[in-house]
XYZ file of C-alpha atoms in Angstrom:
703
model
C -78.636 169.520 32.785
C -77.731 167.878 36.044
C -76.694 164.749 34.146
C -73.744 166.624 32.725
C -72.295 167.274 36.159
C -70.180 164.094 36.429
C -68.479 164.934 33.139
C -67.867 168.479 34.258
C -66.441 167.245 37.554
C -63.762 165.289 35.695
C -65.150 161.766 36.329
C -65.812 160.731 32.727
C -66.176 157.024 33.368
C -69.033 157.058 35.888
C -71.928 158.636 34.015
C -75.079 156.783 32.904
C -75.590 155.872 29.192
C -78.050 158.726 28.769
C -75.671 161.321 30.113
C -75.295 164.399 27.897
C -71.714 164.969 26.745
C -70.645 168.396 25.524
C -67.814 168.496 22.993
C -65.786 171.385 21.636
C -64.377 170.190 18.307
C -62.038 172.739 16.748
C -63.973 175.608 18.361
C -67.479 174.369 17.456
C -69.815 172.979 20.141
C -71.544 169.611 19.828
C -73.826 167.897 22.338
C -74.724 164.212 22.310
C -75.237 161.279 24.665
C -72.617 158.976 26.116
C -74.338 155.989 24.516
C -74.072 157.567 21.061
C -70.341 158.102 21.431
C -69.461 154.728 22.978
C -71.527 152.118 21.086
C -68.451 151.236 18.999
C -65.982 149.432 21.302
C -62.280 150.339 21.438
C -62.868 153.652 19.714
C -61.366 157.044 20.528
C -64.536 158.132 22.302
C -64.888 155.015 24.460
C -61.265 155.438 25.558
C -61.785 159.156 26.165
C -64.926 158.734 28.313
C -63.547 155.765 30.239
C -60.510 157.737 31.376
C -57.894 155.822 29.357
C -57.177 159.050 27.449
C -56.681 162.286 29.334
C -59.216 165.023 28.577
C -58.747 168.733 27.965
C -61.722 170.989 28.759
C -62.590 174.533 27.774
C -63.885 177.286 30.050
C -67.452 175.867 29.915
C -66.403 172.342 30.867
C -66.865 170.858 27.386
C -64.307 168.274 26.297
C -61.990 169.871 23.754
C -60.938 167.855 20.650
C -58.517 169.590 18.305
C -59.934 168.282 15.002
C -61.843 169.654 12.004
C -65.465 170.372 13.046
C -66.706 170.261 9.429
C -65.637 166.644 9.032
C -66.765 165.766 12.563
C -70.412 166.611 11.802
C -71.075 163.651 9.417
C -69.127 161.382 11.777
C -71.411 162.312 14.673
C -74.463 161.769 12.469
C -73.169 158.282 11.678
C -72.824 157.531 15.375
C -76.414 158.691 15.896
C -78.150 157.030 12.920
C -75.614 154.453 11.668
C -76.123 155.939 8.226
C -73.421 157.633 6.167
C -74.163 161.154 4.921
C -70.875 162.811 3.804
C -72.610 166.068 2.737
C -69.963 167.061 0.243
C -66.979 166.173 2.454
C -64.020 164.770 0.520
C -63.891 160.993 0.898
C -60.201 160.815 1.831
C -60.644 163.451 4.571
C -63.617 161.598 6.027
C -61.731 158.292 5.924
C -58.712 159.841 7.633
C -60.848 161.224 10.473
C -62.737 157.946 10.850
C -59.412 156.145 11.217
C -58.270 158.696 13.787
C -61.406 158.152 15.896
C -61.098 154.367 15.482
C -64.628 153.927 14.105
C -64.185 150.540 12.432
C -67.698 150.214 10.885
C -67.410 153.660 9.300
C -63.860 152.961 8.077
C -65.036 149.791 6.357
C -67.894 151.591 4.633
C -65.637 154.348 3.375
C -63.006 151.884 2.171
C -65.659 149.900 0.342
C -66.900 153.112 -1.194
C -63.374 153.846 -2.488
C -62.943 150.297 -3.779
C -66.047 150.675 -5.961
C -64.089 153.185 -8.059
C -60.920 151.113 -8.108
C -60.163 147.640 -9.340
C -57.147 145.353 -9.509
C -58.063 145.045 -13.180
C -57.629 148.798 -13.678
C -59.828 151.062 -15.769
C -60.498 151.056 -19.496
C -56.966 152.338 -20.179
C -55.290 149.456 -18.315
C -53.706 147.247 -20.960
C -51.504 144.712 -19.226
C -49.592 143.635 -16.145
C -46.189 141.914 -15.969
C -45.325 140.434 -12.551
C -41.853 140.708 -11.013
C -39.388 138.296 -12.660
C -37.392 135.666 -10.807
C -34.156 136.806 -9.203
C -31.302 135.660 -11.512
C -28.027 134.007 -10.611
C -24.908 136.091 -10.101
C -22.766 137.079 -13.080
C -19.945 134.537 -13.200
C -17.813 135.501 -16.168
C -17.497 138.091 -18.883
C -19.401 136.187 -21.585
C -22.282 134.554 -19.751
C -25.141 133.289 -21.904
C -28.386 134.072 -20.153
C -31.721 133.600 -21.868
C -35.174 132.985 -20.491
C -33.678 130.241 -18.307
C -33.176 131.285 -14.704
C -31.548 129.645 -11.760
C -32.928 126.087 -11.717
C -33.184 125.688 -15.482
C -36.936 126.334 -15.758
C -38.557 129.178 -17.711
C -39.567 132.141 -15.613
C -43.316 132.489 -14.988
C -44.508 135.054 -17.524
C -48.209 135.786 -17.597
C -50.201 137.047 -20.532
C -50.707 140.798 -20.648
C -54.462 140.414 -20.258
C -54.337 138.357 -17.048
C -54.867 139.364 -13.449
C -51.843 140.177 -11.262
C -50.713 136.893 -9.666
C -50.347 136.230 -5.951
C -46.621 135.608 -5.840
C -46.303 135.365 -2.079
C -42.611 134.935 -1.284
C -41.849 132.694 -4.237
C -41.021 135.394 -6.773
C -38.497 138.137 -7.048
C -39.187 139.870 -3.752
C -39.133 136.683 -1.702
C -35.575 136.028 -2.783
C -34.316 139.564 -2.798
C -35.558 140.635 0.611
C -33.262 138.077 2.212
C -30.215 139.528 0.502
C -28.642 142.911 0.938
C -28.339 145.107 -2.091
C -25.032 146.892 -2.636
C -24.866 150.415 -1.312
C -25.734 153.162 -3.737
C -23.130 155.737 -4.760
C -24.723 158.172 -2.315
C -24.293 155.680 0.542
C -28.060 155.293 1.038
C -29.774 151.892 1.015
C -31.527 150.796 -2.160
C -34.807 148.937 -2.599
C -33.646 145.825 -4.485
C -37.088 144.858 -5.748
C -38.288 148.140 -7.186
C -38.212 149.049 -10.860
C -35.523 151.689 -11.319
C -35.667 152.314 -15.070
C -37.952 151.438 -17.987
C -37.311 152.014 -21.682
C -38.858 150.692 -24.875
C -38.122 150.541 -28.600
C -40.523 149.218 -31.240
C -42.006 146.009 -29.738
C -39.358 145.541 -27.045
C -39.188 146.668 -23.404
C -36.179 146.753 -21.058
C -36.733 146.971 -17.293
C -33.869 147.661 -14.886
C -33.906 146.628 -11.240
C -31.165 147.375 -8.740
C -28.795 144.580 -9.796
C -30.177 143.119 -13.031
C -32.336 143.872 -16.040
C -34.890 141.969 -18.103
C -36.222 142.377 -21.638
C -39.695 141.610 -22.988
C -40.831 141.221 -26.572
C -44.366 141.626 -27.886
C -45.577 138.702 -30.009
C -48.808 138.964 -31.952
C -50.463 135.834 -30.594
C -48.970 135.415 -27.114
C -48.498 139.015 -25.972
C -45.498 140.185 -23.970
C -42.939 137.446 -23.310
C -39.760 137.504 -21.221
C -36.888 136.820 -23.636
C -33.778 137.908 -21.713
C -32.599 138.329 -18.146
C -29.129 139.538 -17.306
C -27.013 137.938 -14.596
C -27.010 139.574 -11.192
C -24.497 142.405 -11.193
C -22.283 143.689 -8.402
C -23.453 147.284 -8.684
C -26.781 149.126 -8.959
C -27.914 150.044 -12.471
C -28.139 153.810 -13.034
C -28.600 154.114 -16.822
C -30.393 151.918 -19.361
C -30.571 151.895 -23.180
C -32.280 149.615 -25.714
C -32.329 149.303 -29.497
C -34.486 146.832 -31.419
C -34.277 146.944 -35.197
C -36.067 144.794 -37.787
C -35.510 141.073 -38.070
C -32.685 139.789 -40.287
C -31.006 143.176 -40.399
C -27.663 143.898 -41.980
C -25.833 143.625 -38.660
C -27.109 140.153 -37.756
C -27.125 139.444 -34.038
C -26.346 143.088 -33.214
C -29.661 144.368 -34.528
C -31.019 144.195 -30.975
C -28.950 145.304 -28.001
C -29.406 146.441 -24.427
C -26.890 148.354 -22.311
C -26.650 149.239 -18.632
C -24.286 151.590 -16.835
C -23.292 152.767 -13.408
C -20.446 155.042 -12.542
C -18.043 154.904 -15.480
C -18.685 151.238 -16.409
C -20.983 150.101 -19.240
C -22.176 146.551 -19.998
C -23.551 145.705 -23.447
C -25.527 142.612 -24.452
C -26.725 141.350 -27.834
C -30.326 140.070 -27.773
C -31.825 137.193 -29.724
C -35.333 137.565 -31.124
C -36.439 134.139 -29.893
C -34.855 134.481 -26.458
C -31.463 134.612 -24.839
C -28.521 136.890 -25.332
C -24.768 137.200 -25.051
C -22.525 139.745 -23.420
C -20.677 141.824 -26.000
C -18.317 143.508 -23.585
C -17.606 145.865 -20.737
C -16.562 149.412 -21.619
C -15.197 152.239 -19.513
C -15.764 155.950 -20.059
C -13.364 156.999 -17.311
C -15.877 159.474 -15.831
C -19.458 159.015 -14.557
C -21.911 158.152 -17.338
C -24.789 160.631 -17.293
C -26.500 159.743 -20.577
C -26.671 156.365 -22.320
C -28.537 155.858 -25.596
C -28.370 154.366 -29.088
C -28.186 156.236 -32.362
C -28.947 153.514 -34.885
C -26.702 150.637 -33.801
C -24.076 152.886 -32.228
C -24.023 153.009 -28.439
C -23.370 156.519 -27.135
C -22.308 157.457 -23.584
C -21.757 161.055 -22.498
C -20.655 162.888 -19.375
C -20.976 166.538 -18.385
C -17.201 166.630 -18.016
C -16.944 166.750 -21.810
C -16.181 163.131 -22.582
C -18.115 161.054 -25.126
C -17.819 157.331 -25.841
C -19.041 155.572 -29.007
C -19.266 151.832 -29.683
C -19.714 151.007 -33.357
C -21.622 147.812 -34.145
C -19.854 147.359 -37.511
C -16.251 147.882 -36.461
C -16.755 146.508 -32.883
C -14.675 149.458 -31.740
C -15.056 151.538 -28.557
C -13.765 155.088 -28.906
C -13.540 157.795 -26.221
C -13.185 161.429 -27.216
C -12.750 164.664 -25.261
C -14.927 167.642 -26.228
C -16.185 170.686 -24.366
C -18.226 170.103 -21.154
C -21.583 168.712 -22.349
C -24.816 170.213 -21.016
C -27.378 168.771 -23.482
C -27.759 166.404 -26.427
C -30.244 165.193 -29.000
C -30.284 162.714 -31.846
C -32.305 162.595 -35.061
C -31.696 160.138 -37.836
C -27.951 159.496 -37.921
C -27.077 162.890 -36.400
C -25.890 163.304 -32.814
C -25.855 166.910 -31.576
C -24.067 168.009 -28.416
C -24.764 171.294 -26.612
C -21.854 172.546 -24.523
C -21.336 175.109 -21.794
C -19.272 177.361 -24.071
C -22.330 178.107 -26.222
C -21.340 175.799 -29.078
C -23.363 173.036 -30.716
C -21.304 170.133 -32.066
C -22.498 167.314 -34.284
C -21.406 163.808 -35.196
C -22.806 161.850 -38.143
C -22.638 158.366 -36.656
C -23.799 156.709 -39.891
C -20.454 157.495 -41.428
C -17.220 155.950 -40.270
C -16.808 157.637 -36.875
C -13.000 157.964 -36.940
C -10.702 160.291 -38.812
C -7.923 158.421 -40.551
C -5.357 161.077 -39.636
C -5.356 161.078 -35.834
C -7.900 158.320 -35.011
C -10.264 160.825 -33.333
C -14.027 161.044 -33.552
C -15.220 163.318 -36.310
C -16.759 166.003 -34.053
C -17.521 169.277 -35.830
C -18.775 172.600 -34.510
C -22.133 173.407 -36.085
C -23.145 176.678 -34.416
C -22.147 179.041 -31.607
C -24.668 181.016 -29.551
C -24.408 184.776 -30.186
C -24.228 185.498 -26.435
C -22.047 182.403 -25.789
C -24.519 181.177 -23.160
C -24.343 177.515 -22.278
C -26.648 175.304 -24.375
C -28.686 173.550 -21.660
C -31.395 171.968 -23.879
C -31.368 170.830 -27.490
C -33.889 169.550 -30.045
C -33.358 168.808 -33.739
C -36.205 168.370 -36.216
C -35.681 166.758 -39.605
C -38.050 168.251 -42.164
C -39.398 166.362 -45.194
C -36.723 168.153 -47.230
C -34.026 166.447 -45.166
C -34.498 163.089 -46.871
C -34.293 164.725 -50.316
C -31.401 167.142 -49.996
C -29.917 166.014 -46.691
C -29.148 169.550 -45.563
C -32.436 171.048 -44.313
C -32.358 170.839 -40.527
C -34.193 172.849 -37.860
C -32.720 173.103 -34.372
C -34.226 174.623 -31.223
C -32.091 175.104 -28.146
C -32.328 176.669 -24.693
C -29.613 178.482 -22.798
C -28.424 178.876 -19.225
C -29.813 182.418 -19.155
C -33.333 181.265 -20.091
C -33.240 182.129 -23.789
C -34.905 179.991 -26.476
C -33.524 180.136 -30.017
C -34.386 178.436 -33.302
C -31.725 178.005 -36.005
C -32.285 176.626 -39.509
C -29.930 174.968 -41.988
C -31.130 175.947 -45.500
C -29.943 174.396 -48.759
C -28.698 177.845 -49.718
C -26.588 178.156 -46.552
C -24.620 174.911 -46.735
C -21.322 176.737 -46.822
C -22.065 179.148 -43.971
C -23.910 176.828 -41.581
C -27.250 177.293 -39.770
C -28.781 180.741 -39.494
C -30.555 182.222 -36.467
C -34.305 182.153 -37.129
C -36.086 183.232 -33.910
C -35.284 184.167 -30.307
C -37.566 184.115 -27.256
C -36.624 185.469 -23.809
C -39.610 184.380 -21.732
C -37.790 182.308 -19.072
C -35.835 183.709 -16.137
C -34.330 180.344 -15.162
C -32.135 177.963 -17.192
C -34.000 176.037 -19.859
C -33.920 172.333 -18.969
C -35.952 170.860 -21.858
C -36.925 171.912 -25.342
C -38.864 170.214 -28.124
C -39.381 171.326 -31.713
C -42.042 169.279 -33.499
C -44.133 169.640 -36.617
C -46.731 171.909 -34.984
C -45.285 173.160 -31.704
C -42.231 174.580 -29.976
C -42.101 173.618 -26.295
C -39.630 174.821 -23.665
C -39.298 173.934 -19.970
C -37.236 175.905 -17.460
C -35.912 175.081 -14.000
C -38.629 177.066 -12.204
C -40.820 174.124 -11.160
C -40.878 172.807 -14.722
C -42.452 175.973 -16.076
C -43.591 175.262 -19.643
C -44.023 177.781 -22.461
C -45.382 176.660 -25.830
C -45.758 178.219 -29.266
C -47.623 177.215 -32.425
C -45.271 176.719 -35.363
C -46.330 177.805 -38.856
C -45.016 175.715 -41.759
C -45.073 176.083 -45.504
C -44.555 172.869 -47.488
C -43.208 171.210 -44.370
C -40.641 173.922 -43.593
C -40.828 176.463 -40.781
C -42.178 179.800 -41.935
C -42.005 183.380 -40.708
C -45.507 184.236 -41.932
C -47.105 184.581 -39.416
C -44.312 182.858 -37.491
C -44.442 181.209 -34.068
C -47.278 182.483 -31.879
C -47.602 182.007 -28.074
C -49.936 179.176 -27.163
C -49.822 178.277 -23.438
C -48.025 178.683 -20.125
C -48.297 176.142 -17.304
C -46.237 174.098 -14.860
C -45.601 170.387 -14.318
C -44.965 170.223 -10.560
C -42.728 167.290 -9.586
C -41.188 167.128 -6.107
C -37.951 165.350 -5.315
C -36.746 163.715 -2.138
C -34.713 165.970 0.164
C -32.109 163.249 0.712
C -31.943 162.173 -2.915
C -33.439 158.756 -2.133
C -36.721 157.295 -3.243
C -35.960 156.007 -6.722
C -33.786 156.686 -9.695
C -34.531 160.181 -11.005
C -33.508 159.109 -14.513
C -36.617 156.914 -14.614
C -38.963 159.807 -13.767
C -38.384 162.140 -16.695
C -41.482 164.257 -17.374
C -40.952 164.201 -21.164
C -42.332 165.327 -23.533
C -42.958 161.885 -25.060
C -44.259 160.938 -28.474
C -43.496 161.249 -32.165
C -42.722 164.756 -33.369
C -45.409 164.650 -36.050
C -48.119 163.850 -33.472
C -49.432 165.192 -30.158
C -46.829 164.769 -27.420
C -47.484 164.381 -23.702
C -45.931 165.164 -20.337
C -46.065 162.591 -17.526
C -46.519 164.248 -14.123
C -45.636 162.507 -10.887
C -46.168 164.997 -8.077
C -44.420 163.266 -5.155
C -41.814 160.453 -5.147
C -44.038 157.832 -3.480
C -47.127 158.560 -5.570
C -49.078 155.702 -7.138
C -50.936 158.075 -9.462
C -49.626 159.710 -12.646
C -51.181 162.515 -14.663
C -50.819 162.568 -18.455
C -51.011 166.071 -19.948
C -50.706 167.475 -23.443
C -47.316 169.076 -23.943
C -48.780 171.838 -26.114
C -51.508 173.178 -23.784
C -51.131 171.367 -20.459
C -54.615 169.886 -20.789
C -55.062 166.634 -18.939
C -55.336 163.567 -21.145
C -55.949 161.089 -18.315
C -54.710 159.970 -14.922
C -53.685 156.425 -14.046
C -53.279 154.754 -10.666
C -51.329 151.558 -9.973
C -53.632 148.546 -9.891
C -51.847 146.927 -6.936
C -51.556 150.082 -4.823
C -47.746 150.167 -4.864
C -45.879 153.425 -5.575
C -44.766 154.118 -9.134
C -40.964 154.345 -9.262
C -40.289 154.664 -13.025
C -42.231 155.348 -16.205
C -41.866 155.953 -19.931
C -43.980 156.105 -23.090
C -43.594 153.488 -25.839
C -44.614 153.934 -29.459
C -45.383 150.312 -30.298
C -45.509 149.057 -33.887
C -48.726 147.671 -35.255
C -49.010 143.999 -36.106
C -48.852 142.648 -39.633
C -52.587 142.091 -39.684
C -54.695 144.174 -42.017
C -55.907 147.414 -40.507
C -53.555 147.275 -37.513
C -52.142 150.637 -36.436
C -49.290 151.627 -34.100
C -50.272 152.097 -30.483
C -48.916 154.378 -27.766
C -48.491 152.914 -24.282
C -47.577 154.358 -20.912
C -45.313 151.921 -19.041
C -45.163 152.231 -15.251
C -42.695 150.348 -13.063
C -43.777 149.771 -9.473
C -42.006 149.553 -6.117
C -42.930 145.861 -5.848
C -41.165 145.022 -9.127
C -44.200 144.735 -11.401
C -44.778 146.553 -14.687
C -48.140 147.951 -15.802
C -49.189 149.160 -19.253
C -51.753 151.823 -20.130
C -53.282 152.548 -23.529
C -52.620 156.215 -24.310
C -53.997 155.850 -27.835
C -57.464 155.256 -26.392
C -56.963 158.115 -23.938
C -56.105 160.517 -26.764
C -59.340 159.576 -28.556
C -61.357 160.758 -25.545
C -59.342 163.957 -25.203
C -61.334 166.924 -23.972
C -63.410 165.052 -21.387
C -60.850 165.457 -18.587
C -60.149 168.727 -16.731
C -57.015 170.788 -17.319
C -54.193 170.411 -14.809
C -54.480 169.251 -11.204
C -57.224 170.852 -9.156
C -56.412 172.206 -5.692
C -58.022 169.188 -4.036
C -56.005 166.758 -6.180
C -52.747 168.557 -5.462
C -53.428 168.651 -1.719
C -54.244 164.944 -1.835
C -50.882 164.267 -3.493
C -49.009 166.440 -0.978
C -50.633 164.491 1.882
C -48.296 161.612 0.944
C -45.181 163.539 1.968
C -43.837 166.170 4.320
C -42.667 169.442 2.778
C -39.341 170.536 4.200
C -39.095 174.275 4.984
C -37.070 176.185 2.439
C -35.094 177.920 5.190
C -33.144 174.743 5.866
C -31.785 174.765 2.326
C -30.878 178.416 1.959
C -27.276 177.713 2.812
C -26.967 174.988 0.206
C -24.868 175.648 -2.888
C -26.767 176.641 -6.035
C -27.865 173.827 -8.331
C -28.831 173.799 -12.016
C -32.488 173.505 -10.925
C -33.359 176.343 -8.492
C -35.510 175.630 -5.482
C -39.231 176.039 -5.767
C -40.744 179.152 -4.250
C -43.992 178.727 -2.385
C -45.456 181.748 -4.098
C -45.339 179.906 -7.406
C -46.963 176.688 -6.235
C -50.427 177.914 -7.109
C -49.592 177.951 -10.816
C -47.789 174.648 -10.681
C -50.942 172.658 -11.104
C -53.174 175.021 -13.068
C -52.837 175.147 -16.832
C -52.694 178.804 -17.752
C -53.206 178.635 -21.488
C -54.162 181.861 -23.162
C -57.561 180.506 -24.059
C -58.439 179.564 -20.458
C -57.086 182.464 -18.406
C -60.388 184.294 -18.547
C -62.399 181.340 -17.208
C -63.869 181.275 -13.730
C -62.756 178.713 -11.110
C -64.479 175.374 -11.265
C -66.991 174.437 -8.556
C -64.597 171.971 -6.830
C -61.936 174.678 -6.608
C -64.414 177.240 -5.264
C -65.664 174.733 -2.716
C -62.082 173.975 -1.649
C -61.349 177.679 -1.136
C -64.558 178.140 0.878
C -63.965 175.129 3.074
C -60.263 175.596 3.798
C -60.208 179.429 3.857
C -57.550 181.746 2.423
C -55.696 181.462 -0.866
C -53.733 178.374 -1.774
C -50.419 180.199 -1.488
C -51.319 181.392 2.016
C -52.166 177.846 3.068
C -48.857 176.521 1.736
C -46.954 179.267 3.558
C -48.833 178.474 6.752
C -48.009 174.782 6.253
C -44.298 175.532 6.151
C -44.423 177.929 9.126
C -46.318 175.530 11.328
C -44.488 172.378 10.282
C -46.036 168.910 10.116
C -49.168 168.506 12.187
C -48.767 165.920 14.971
C -51.242 163.148 14.424
C -52.451 160.282 16.493
C -51.633 157.090 14.631
C -54.878 155.882 13.045
C -56.255 152.435 13.639
C -57.233 151.342 10.152
C -59.693 148.547 9.657
C -58.448 145.419 7.886
C -58.655 145.953 4.119
C -59.979 143.183 1.903
C -57.219 141.272 0.151
C -56.729 142.130 -3.510
C -54.957 138.901 -4.354
C -51.474 140.401 -3.997
C -48.690 140.307 -1.471
C -48.194 143.459 0.553
C -46.701 146.123 -1.708
C -43.475 147.797 -0.782
C -44.869 151.162 0.367
C -41.968 153.377 1.481
C -42.646 155.625 4.466
C -43.229 159.330 4.103
C -40.082 161.297 3.383
C -39.194 164.947 3.604
C -39.085 166.736 0.297
C -37.295 169.703 -1.073
C -39.504 171.619 -3.425
C -37.400 171.193 -6.549
C -38.487 170.176 -10.000
C -36.967 167.476 -12.159
C-alpha cells in the first residue's frame, strides 16, 4: 500500500502508472490503478490526477467524486476491460455520466447504441416529411396574388412525402430568416421566426403557420403532398389559424376553400385555388383580441372572451360584429354554433340560415339553456344524433362549469317548445372544467388540475342517449403538460391536448410533457391507454401538433386515414399514421412510466412553486407536487388493482423513496450544478443543425 502514499500526500501527478488510486464516489469506495483511469486522454480522470482539477479527499485520503456510484460501476469496468456492460443501467443516465467524465470512446458507443433504435426515416408509423418552405416576399398590397411562386419566380422545392429529409443548409427558410429580425411578440419576448407555430388540417388540406407567414399543402393521389399556397410575409406574428376545404366545384365557387390568420384584433382571409395560388379576400377587425378562429361551413367565426363575436358570410360577403355575454367556451356541430358564457347561459347561432335579423341588423343569437346554478360554462360539446338529420331537433349537449360540474342536456322532439332538458349531472371535479367531449360511446371531461381526465361509458338506444343503465364511470387519469414560466417557447394554441378524432370513433389525447420535447405520447381519450409514442426524425423540438382525418382516395377499397401532424422548431412538418397505430392497440403500456417521465423532466428545470404563490389566480390552477405521481399513470378502474411493472419497481429501488418525495426533494434542493459535458461528435444525419432552444424554467401548470 506504499504506492498510494503520493496520492494521499496530495501530489496526484507524480505517481507511477501502477499506482493504486482510491476513489470515494457518492459515498462508495472504489480502488483501481492510475493507468486504468488515465488511458483515455483529456478525460476527467486524467485532468484530476494531473492536478489540472483540484481534488477533494475524505477522512481516509480517498479522492471524493460527488456522482452516482451505481452508474460509476459500469464506467469503471469499461475503463478496465474496454467492454460495455450496462447491467440494467438506463442508457441515457450512462451516456450523461460518460459525457461528464469525458470518456469519448464510451460516449461514441452509447450514442451508436441509441442510434440503432432511431432513424432519420422514422419508425413504421412515420408517413411523410415536408421540409421548411422558402421565405416569401413581404406583403405589398391588400390584394396580393401569391401562389406556389415565391420570390424569384421559381416553384418552391417540395419533396414527396415518402422521401428523406433534405439537407437544406442555409439555402432554405432558416437561412433567410435567421438574418432578419422577427417582430416582437405581444408579450415583448423574442420569437423564433423559423419554427412552426400552428398546424391545422381539413379533408386533404393542411395549413402551417410560421411567425410571419403561412403555407398550405394539398394531398394529390399520385404526387402526394404539394405546396399550393404561400402567403406574403406579414408585419405581425400569427397567433390563430383556421382552414376550410370543401369539395371541388362547390356552390360557392372560389370560396369553397379558405384560410384565415389572426393576431391581436386583426384577421386576414384568403381564398385558395385547388390547383395552386390564392387571393386575399380582405382584412377584418374584431376590435378586441381574437382568442378563437374557426370555420362553421363557409362562415368564418372569430370570438373573444370579452363577449364579442364576428362572422364573415361567404354568400353575402358581409362581416358582422355582435356583442353577447363574456364567452368562456364554444363548440360547433353541423350548422350550429354554440357559445358558453360566464353567466351560465348557452347561446346558439344557426349559421346556415341568413345570419342577420331584418329588424335591427343584428346576429340572430338565441339563448338555448341556462345552468341551474348559474355557474360559468367553461367547456362545451354538442353531439348530433342520427335523429338530428331526420327531425332536426334532437341534440345532445354536454358542458362543464367553473365549479367543476359536468352536465348533460338533451333536446327531445317532444320538448321543442320548452328547450333542452337536464339529463345528468356529475360533480367529480374540484377545479374548473377546461374540456369536455360527448361522443357516441363516451363522455370525457378534463379539469384544470393538471389536465385531470374523467370518462364515462354512454349507453344508447337506437342512437339516442339512454338512462338504462345510464352513464357509468370508466377511467380517471391525467395528461401532464408543463408550460414555460415566462410564457415563451411556442404558441400554446398549437399544443392543444385534444381530444382529437371523429365522435363516432375512438378519440385520442396528444401529450407533450415539456415545451422543448421532441417526443409526443398518443393516448386513448376514453381510458388513457397509450396508443403509441413518436419522436421527431430530425431531433428538433416539436412546437405544434394536430390530428387530421384525411379522406380516402377515389380508388376502390381506399379508406379514410388518421394522421398526426407535428410541426418542428426547424420549420419542418412530419406526419405519422395513427390508423396503423390504432390497429396495434394494446401492445403499448398505459401512461408514462416513472422513468419516461423523469427523462422528459430532464429537459427542463422545474421552478419552485413558492415563487408563484403571490401571483394572481388564473383559470388553470398551479400544479401541486403531490399530484404529479398520478399525472402519468392511467388510473382506470380496471387497472387500479394491478401491481407496478418491473421497470417502475426497478426505478423505485434504484432511486429510493416515492416519486412524490423525489419531486419535493427536487424543488427543495433546486437544480443540481453540473459540469458541462464534453460530448463526442455525433454522426451527421444529413440535416442542418436543428434549432434546439436552451432549457427554460417551467411553472407546473397544465394546458
